[in-house]
XYZ file of C-alpha atoms in Angstrom:
363
model
C -15.242 8.065 -61.804
C -12.883 10.706 -60.464
C -14.144 13.137 -63.436
C -17.047 12.363 -62.569
C -16.607 13.649 -58.681
C -15.171 16.351 -59.378
C -17.727 17.371 -61.592
C -20.593 16.894 -59.501
C -18.430 19.610 -57.080
C -18.606 22.256 -59.249
C -22.227 22.248 -59.254
C -22.181 22.147 -56.002
C -21.430 26.383 -53.581
C -21.716 24.830 -50.615
C -18.767 25.498 -48.396
C -17.600 23.601 -45.223
C -15.407 25.540 -41.944
C -17.082 29.225 -41.971
C -16.945 29.825 -38.946
C -12.028 28.571 -39.058
C -10.787 25.792 -37.029
C -13.085 26.849 -33.621
C -10.283 27.941 -31.479
C -7.720 26.718 -29.791
C -8.680 25.546 -26.602
C -11.493 23.946 -27.506
C -9.206 21.401 -30.751
C -7.134 20.834 -27.179
C -9.737 19.365 -25.289
C -10.635 17.196 -28.307
C -6.841 16.174 -28.765
C -7.138 15.239 -25.197
C -10.073 13.252 -24.874
C -9.275 11.406 -28.215
C -6.500 10.136 -26.825
C -7.319 9.578 -23.693
C -10.396 7.938 -23.449
C -12.320 7.812 -27.173
C -8.860 6.680 -28.643
C -8.523 3.753 -26.428
C -10.879 0.616 -25.489
C -10.098 -0.015 -22.276
C -10.989 4.055 -20.760
C -13.822 4.006 -23.659
C -15.025 1.155 -22.293
C -16.212 3.025 -18.881
C -19.924 3.946 -21.329
C -20.328 0.663 -21.609
C -22.776 -0.243 -18.548
C -25.582 -2.532 -19.122
C -28.070 0.488 -16.665
C -26.856 3.039 -19.569
C -30.253 4.996 -20.081
C -31.791 3.924 -23.696
C -35.026 5.362 -24.138
C -37.859 3.653 -26.995
C -40.159 6.517 -27.523
C -42.178 4.886 -30.996
C -43.350 1.990 -32.076
C -44.767 0.414 -35.431
C -46.503 -2.416 -36.070
C -45.533 -3.904 -39.677
C -46.752 -6.721 -41.457
C -43.686 -8.628 -41.782
C -41.401 -6.185 -39.263
C -41.468 -3.942 -35.958
C -39.669 -0.578 -36.765
C -38.509 1.384 -32.935
C -37.321 4.519 -32.594
C -35.737 5.321 -29.649
C -33.139 8.651 -28.415
C -30.345 8.515 -25.115
C -27.874 11.163 -23.996
C -24.369 10.943 -26.148
C -21.543 9.616 -24.324
C -19.987 12.583 -25.204
C -22.076 14.910 -23.965
C -20.055 14.093 -20.229
C -17.004 14.565 -22.065
C -17.203 18.167 -23.253
C -20.474 19.774 -22.693
C -19.405 23.065 -24.004
C -18.485 21.625 -27.998
C -22.632 19.813 -27.824
C -25.353 22.345 -29.254
C -28.622 21.274 -27.653
C -29.412 19.861 -31.258
C -26.930 17.171 -31.427
C -26.788 16.528 -26.835
C -29.506 13.021 -27.820
C -28.783 10.246 -30.487
C -31.679 8.872 -31.983
C -31.516 6.184 -33.683
C -34.170 4.043 -35.518
C -34.355 -0.157 -34.852
C -35.977 -2.410 -37.884
C -36.489 -5.668 -36.050
C -38.062 -9.187 -38.044
C -40.750 -10.913 -37.299
C -39.472 -13.968 -37.999
C -35.777 -14.766 -37.764
C -33.857 -17.333 -40.124
C -32.023 -19.348 -37.274
C -31.295 -18.573 -33.594
C -29.552 -15.631 -33.819
C -30.589 -12.174 -34.298
C -28.299 -10.654 -36.560
C -28.244 -6.645 -36.436
C -26.708 -4.348 -38.404
C -25.354 -0.598 -37.140
C -25.963 1.803 -39.976
C -23.308 5.053 -40.594
C -24.173 7.934 -41.995
C -21.925 9.265 -45.190
C -21.688 12.847 -46.186
C -25.151 14.556 -46.544
C -27.130 11.635 -46.050
C -29.467 13.679 -43.139
C -32.650 11.270 -41.625
C -33.114 7.460 -41.849
C -35.354 6.720 -45.197
C -32.131 6.319 -47.648
C -30.731 3.979 -44.956
C -33.536 2.604 -44.611
C -35.041 2.054 -48.029
C -31.985 0.940 -49.602
C -29.987 -0.832 -47.096
C -32.180 -1.577 -44.297
C -35.489 -2.942 -45.751
C -33.186 -5.224 -48.566
C -31.427 -6.970 -45.497
C -35.003 -8.017 -43.427
C -36.362 -8.944 -46.057
C -34.147 -11.209 -48.141
C -32.369 -12.486 -44.708
C -34.271 -11.592 -42.027
C -31.441 -9.192 -40.779
C -32.604 -6.442 -38.089
C -30.498 -2.349 -39.121
C -29.836 -0.009 -36.311
C -29.572 3.479 -38.280
C -27.939 6.354 -36.345
C -29.275 9.800 -36.740
C -25.404 11.523 -37.341
C -25.009 14.777 -35.004
C -24.899 17.995 -37.006
C -27.491 16.407 -39.145
C -31.208 15.660 -39.849
C -32.926 16.961 -36.242
C -29.563 16.959 -34.564
C -28.373 19.833 -36.803
C -27.611 23.396 -35.208
C -29.668 26.365 -36.006
C -27.454 28.175 -36.956
C -25.475 25.486 -39.922
C -26.810 24.913 -42.960
C -27.575 21.954 -44.732
C -24.376 19.478 -43.912
C -21.769 22.382 -44.343
C -20.426 22.569 -40.640
C -19.424 25.556 -39.387
C -16.070 24.390 -37.547
C -12.623 21.840 -38.019
C -13.890 20.948 -34.277
C -16.975 19.694 -35.374
C -16.174 16.668 -37.412
C -14.779 15.408 -35.016
C -17.328 15.620 -32.425
C -19.105 14.260 -35.166
C -16.494 11.427 -34.755
C -16.261 11.011 -30.646
C -19.961 11.571 -30.361
C -20.332 8.237 -32.762
C -17.992 6.183 -31.694
C -19.053 6.456 -27.844
C -23.193 6.231 -29.228
C -22.862 2.975 -31.537
C -20.679 1.581 -28.623
C -23.632 1.605 -26.220
C -25.987 0.631 -28.923
C -24.312 -1.854 -29.948
C -24.540 -2.974 -25.391
C -27.907 -2.286 -25.717
C -28.559 -4.817 -28.443
C -26.302 -7.145 -26.622
C -28.377 -7.091 -23.371
C -31.530 -7.526 -24.847
C -30.505 -10.392 -26.609
C -29.432 -9.052 -30.062
C -26.601 -10.159 -31.903
C -23.746 -10.930 -33.372
C -23.330 -7.308 -35.292
C -22.197 -5.710 -38.521
C -21.465 -2.276 -38.713
C -21.318 -0.521 -42.340
C -21.204 2.871 -43.672
C -20.768 4.859 -46.855
C -17.547 7.214 -47.146
C -17.431 9.224 -44.228
C -20.235 5.810 -42.653
C -17.467 3.726 -43.141
C -14.847 5.698 -41.482
C -17.079 5.731 -38.259
C -17.757 3.070 -37.974
C -15.033 1.204 -38.332
C -13.407 3.764 -35.438
C -16.365 2.444 -33.870
C -15.513 -1.240 -34.203
C -11.518 -0.385 -32.616
C -13.167 0.506 -29.309
C -16.033 -2.542 -28.949
C -14.302 -5.660 -26.750
C -15.492 -8.445 -28.870
C -15.277 -10.180 -32.334
C -17.771 -7.462 -34.587
C -18.278 -7.581 -38.121
C -17.153 -4.249 -40.479
C -17.355 -3.613 -43.702
C -16.500 0.677 -44.584
C -17.366 1.576 -47.460
C -15.009 3.545 -49.811
C -13.406 4.693 -46.723
C -9.924 5.032 -46.145
C -7.181 4.627 -43.352
C -7.594 8.444 -42.811
C -9.925 11.596 -43.816
C -6.192 14.042 -43.756
C -6.637 13.511 -47.161
C -10.160 13.686 -47.842
C -10.050 17.570 -46.927
C -6.244 18.662 -47.956
C -6.563 16.934 -51.496
C -9.657 15.378 -52.169
C -12.898 16.845 -53.892
C -14.437 18.293 -51.103
C -10.932 19.996 -50.294
C -12.694 22.834 -52.931
C -15.183 23.290 -50.342
C -12.924 23.924 -47.987
C -13.183 28.297 -46.533
C -9.413 28.008 -46.864
C -9.094 31.750 -47.008
C -11.586 31.974 -44.022
C -9.348 29.064 -42.256
C -5.984 31.258 -43.382
C -7.685 34.360 -41.206
C -8.600 32.473 -38.473
C -5.136 30.463 -38.836
C -2.489 33.902 -38.212
C -4.849 35.252 -35.785
C -4.068 32.764 -33.334
C -0.325 31.776 -33.028
C -1.034 29.313 -30.666
C -2.729 27.336 -33.757
C 0.768 26.481 -35.324
C 1.894 25.721 -31.510
C -0.419 22.911 -31.857
C 0.522 21.928 -35.170
C 4.411 21.984 -34.454
C 3.181 19.775 -31.034
C 1.270 17.050 -32.512
C 4.426 16.622 -35.809
C 6.491 16.418 -33.196
C 3.558 13.498 -31.046
C 3.564 12.184 -34.069
C 7.270 11.895 -35.253
C 8.216 10.464 -31.377
C 5.280 8.487 -31.957
C 6.370 6.277 -34.815
C 9.451 5.544 -33.300
C 7.812 3.610 -30.875
C 5.150 1.592 -32.706
C 5.952 -1.054 -35.427
C 2.269 0.291 -37.174
C 4.350 3.293 -38.289
C 1.856 5.756 -39.976
C 2.333 7.696 -42.951
C 1.808 11.206 -43.606
C 1.313 12.614 -47.520
C 2.311 15.755 -46.063
C 6.444 14.563 -45.444
C 9.975 15.372 -47.612
C 10.437 12.100 -48.134
C 6.720 12.256 -50.233
C 6.945 12.372 -53.915
C 3.096 14.458 -53.704
C 3.587 18.035 -54.156
C 0.621 20.175 -53.045
C 1.969 23.503 -55.004
C 0.659 21.365 -57.879
C -2.104 20.303 -57.553
C -5.283 22.308 -59.463
C -8.060 22.803 -55.936
C -4.987 24.782 -54.655
C -3.575 26.255 -58.240
C -5.175 29.123 -57.940
C -4.552 32.069 -61.188
C -5.278 34.804 -59.109
C -1.592 33.925 -56.525
C -4.117 36.560 -53.520
C -6.024 33.297 -53.432
C -3.431 30.540 -53.257
C -3.536 28.750 -49.855
C -0.652 28.819 -47.905
C 0.936 25.148 -47.133
C 1.268 26.004 -43.878
C -2.826 25.890 -43.343
C -2.903 22.614 -45.230
C -0.424 21.209 -43.013
C -2.164 22.151 -40.114
C -5.494 20.956 -41.584
C -3.389 17.713 -41.976
C -1.951 16.684 -38.791
C -5.207 17.453 -37.492
C -7.209 15.120 -39.524
C -4.574 12.875 -38.775
C -4.284 13.289 -35.065
C -7.924 12.311 -35.293
C -9.246 10.451 -37.605
C -6.049 8.397 -38.795
C -6.937 4.303 -37.771
C -3.200 3.737 -36.650
C -3.852 6.555 -33.563
C -6.731 4.030 -32.394
C -6.948 0.010 -31.524
C -6.524 -2.722 -33.473
C -10.152 -4.482 -33.430
C -10.549 -7.512 -31.601
C -10.517 -10.008 -34.879
C -10.096 -8.174 -37.769
C -11.199 -11.739 -40.172
C -14.342 -9.940 -39.977
C -13.410 -6.970 -41.638
C -14.381 -6.525 -45.573
C -13.243 -3.549 -46.764
C -15.085 -2.350 -49.699
C -12.936 0.293 -52.348
C -13.155 2.043 -55.157
C -10.415 1.798 -58.111
C -10.245 5.312 -58.974
C -11.801 7.618 -56.228
C -11.295 10.847 -56.292
C -13.170 11.999 -52.220
C -10.871 9.715 -50.724
C -7.743 9.189 -51.995
C -5.690 6.800 -51.039
C -2.138 7.032 -52.412
C 0.152 8.700 -49.669
C -0.859 7.343 -47.075
C -1.497 4.397 -45.012
C -3.249 1.029 -46.392
C -5.816 -0.658 -43.923
C -4.292 -3.801 -44.701
C -1.020 -2.473 -43.141
C -2.338 -1.355 -40.047
C -5.325 -4.039 -39.939
C -3.760 -7.380 -41.460
C -5.759 -9.721 -41.900
C -8.612 -7.809 -43.123
C -10.345 -8.667 -47.304
C -10.394 -6.056 -49.651
C -12.499 -5.995 -52.171
C -12.315 -3.138 -55.586
């Protein structure tokens, strides 16, 4: 599987983050709101109001089901509007509802998109339809920010322009998922399961941390942090490292932010029981300089480890599960992981079991 992943990546010419990091000012704001709102269940609960406006725009009646399409203003728009391109400001979703249920309950699965999964059809055909036809389970398919109808005009395919865009995407999906859960519960649906593949699995995991009630969670092919994905995994080959390096050295504030976050993480580790493990520390047995992703023959193309470290620190800050609250009931979590995943490397970082004891791991 690992060699297949690497070969497939070589065939792809796309590049992530060609616009750079996204400015020190904006990254600092994202860190602030991650720490004070999105990363805390209690404060994020301000979006879980019964009257948060959700608009239904289309209804398709089929023989065995009804498909609803709707939208609402992403709560993240109210937090950092200057970071929200017009195209991503409205969350769009498709809701597949069976005409008949198997019990008095009305179970709903929320499907989060993996990398490159634009629009609804893939998740609808391969996941939502079988759940509905075989088990009478409803599904909500969320259109990812920066994808499909929510893709900014100046963005090519799935290639996020700035590093900050990934964190904006996460902030949007966490708050949008919470709104949809609240809206469904208000309308008599439940219980709920959150799921997704790879990036979608991680977004589902983050959403579970802010929901104040027990919720099922099935993250597939994701792990405890996105740091290794973009610093050591196959996708690190698609990162525009030269441009990130140029942007990093153009503003000394980036280095200040990196050092500040490293200090914060070290101090927090002294206090917390669930200690965060980073593969980018002296105690780690991983040698970044020998990794094939950065082992360029041309010395001019070699990536400075300071740049890789900044990426790792930022990703840990905004995506590491240890920085978020533990879901209310971890016994409802089934983690599906590949034995040899070249996209989401698991060595040198926390296992999900160490952060959320009580979950069930399937390999």
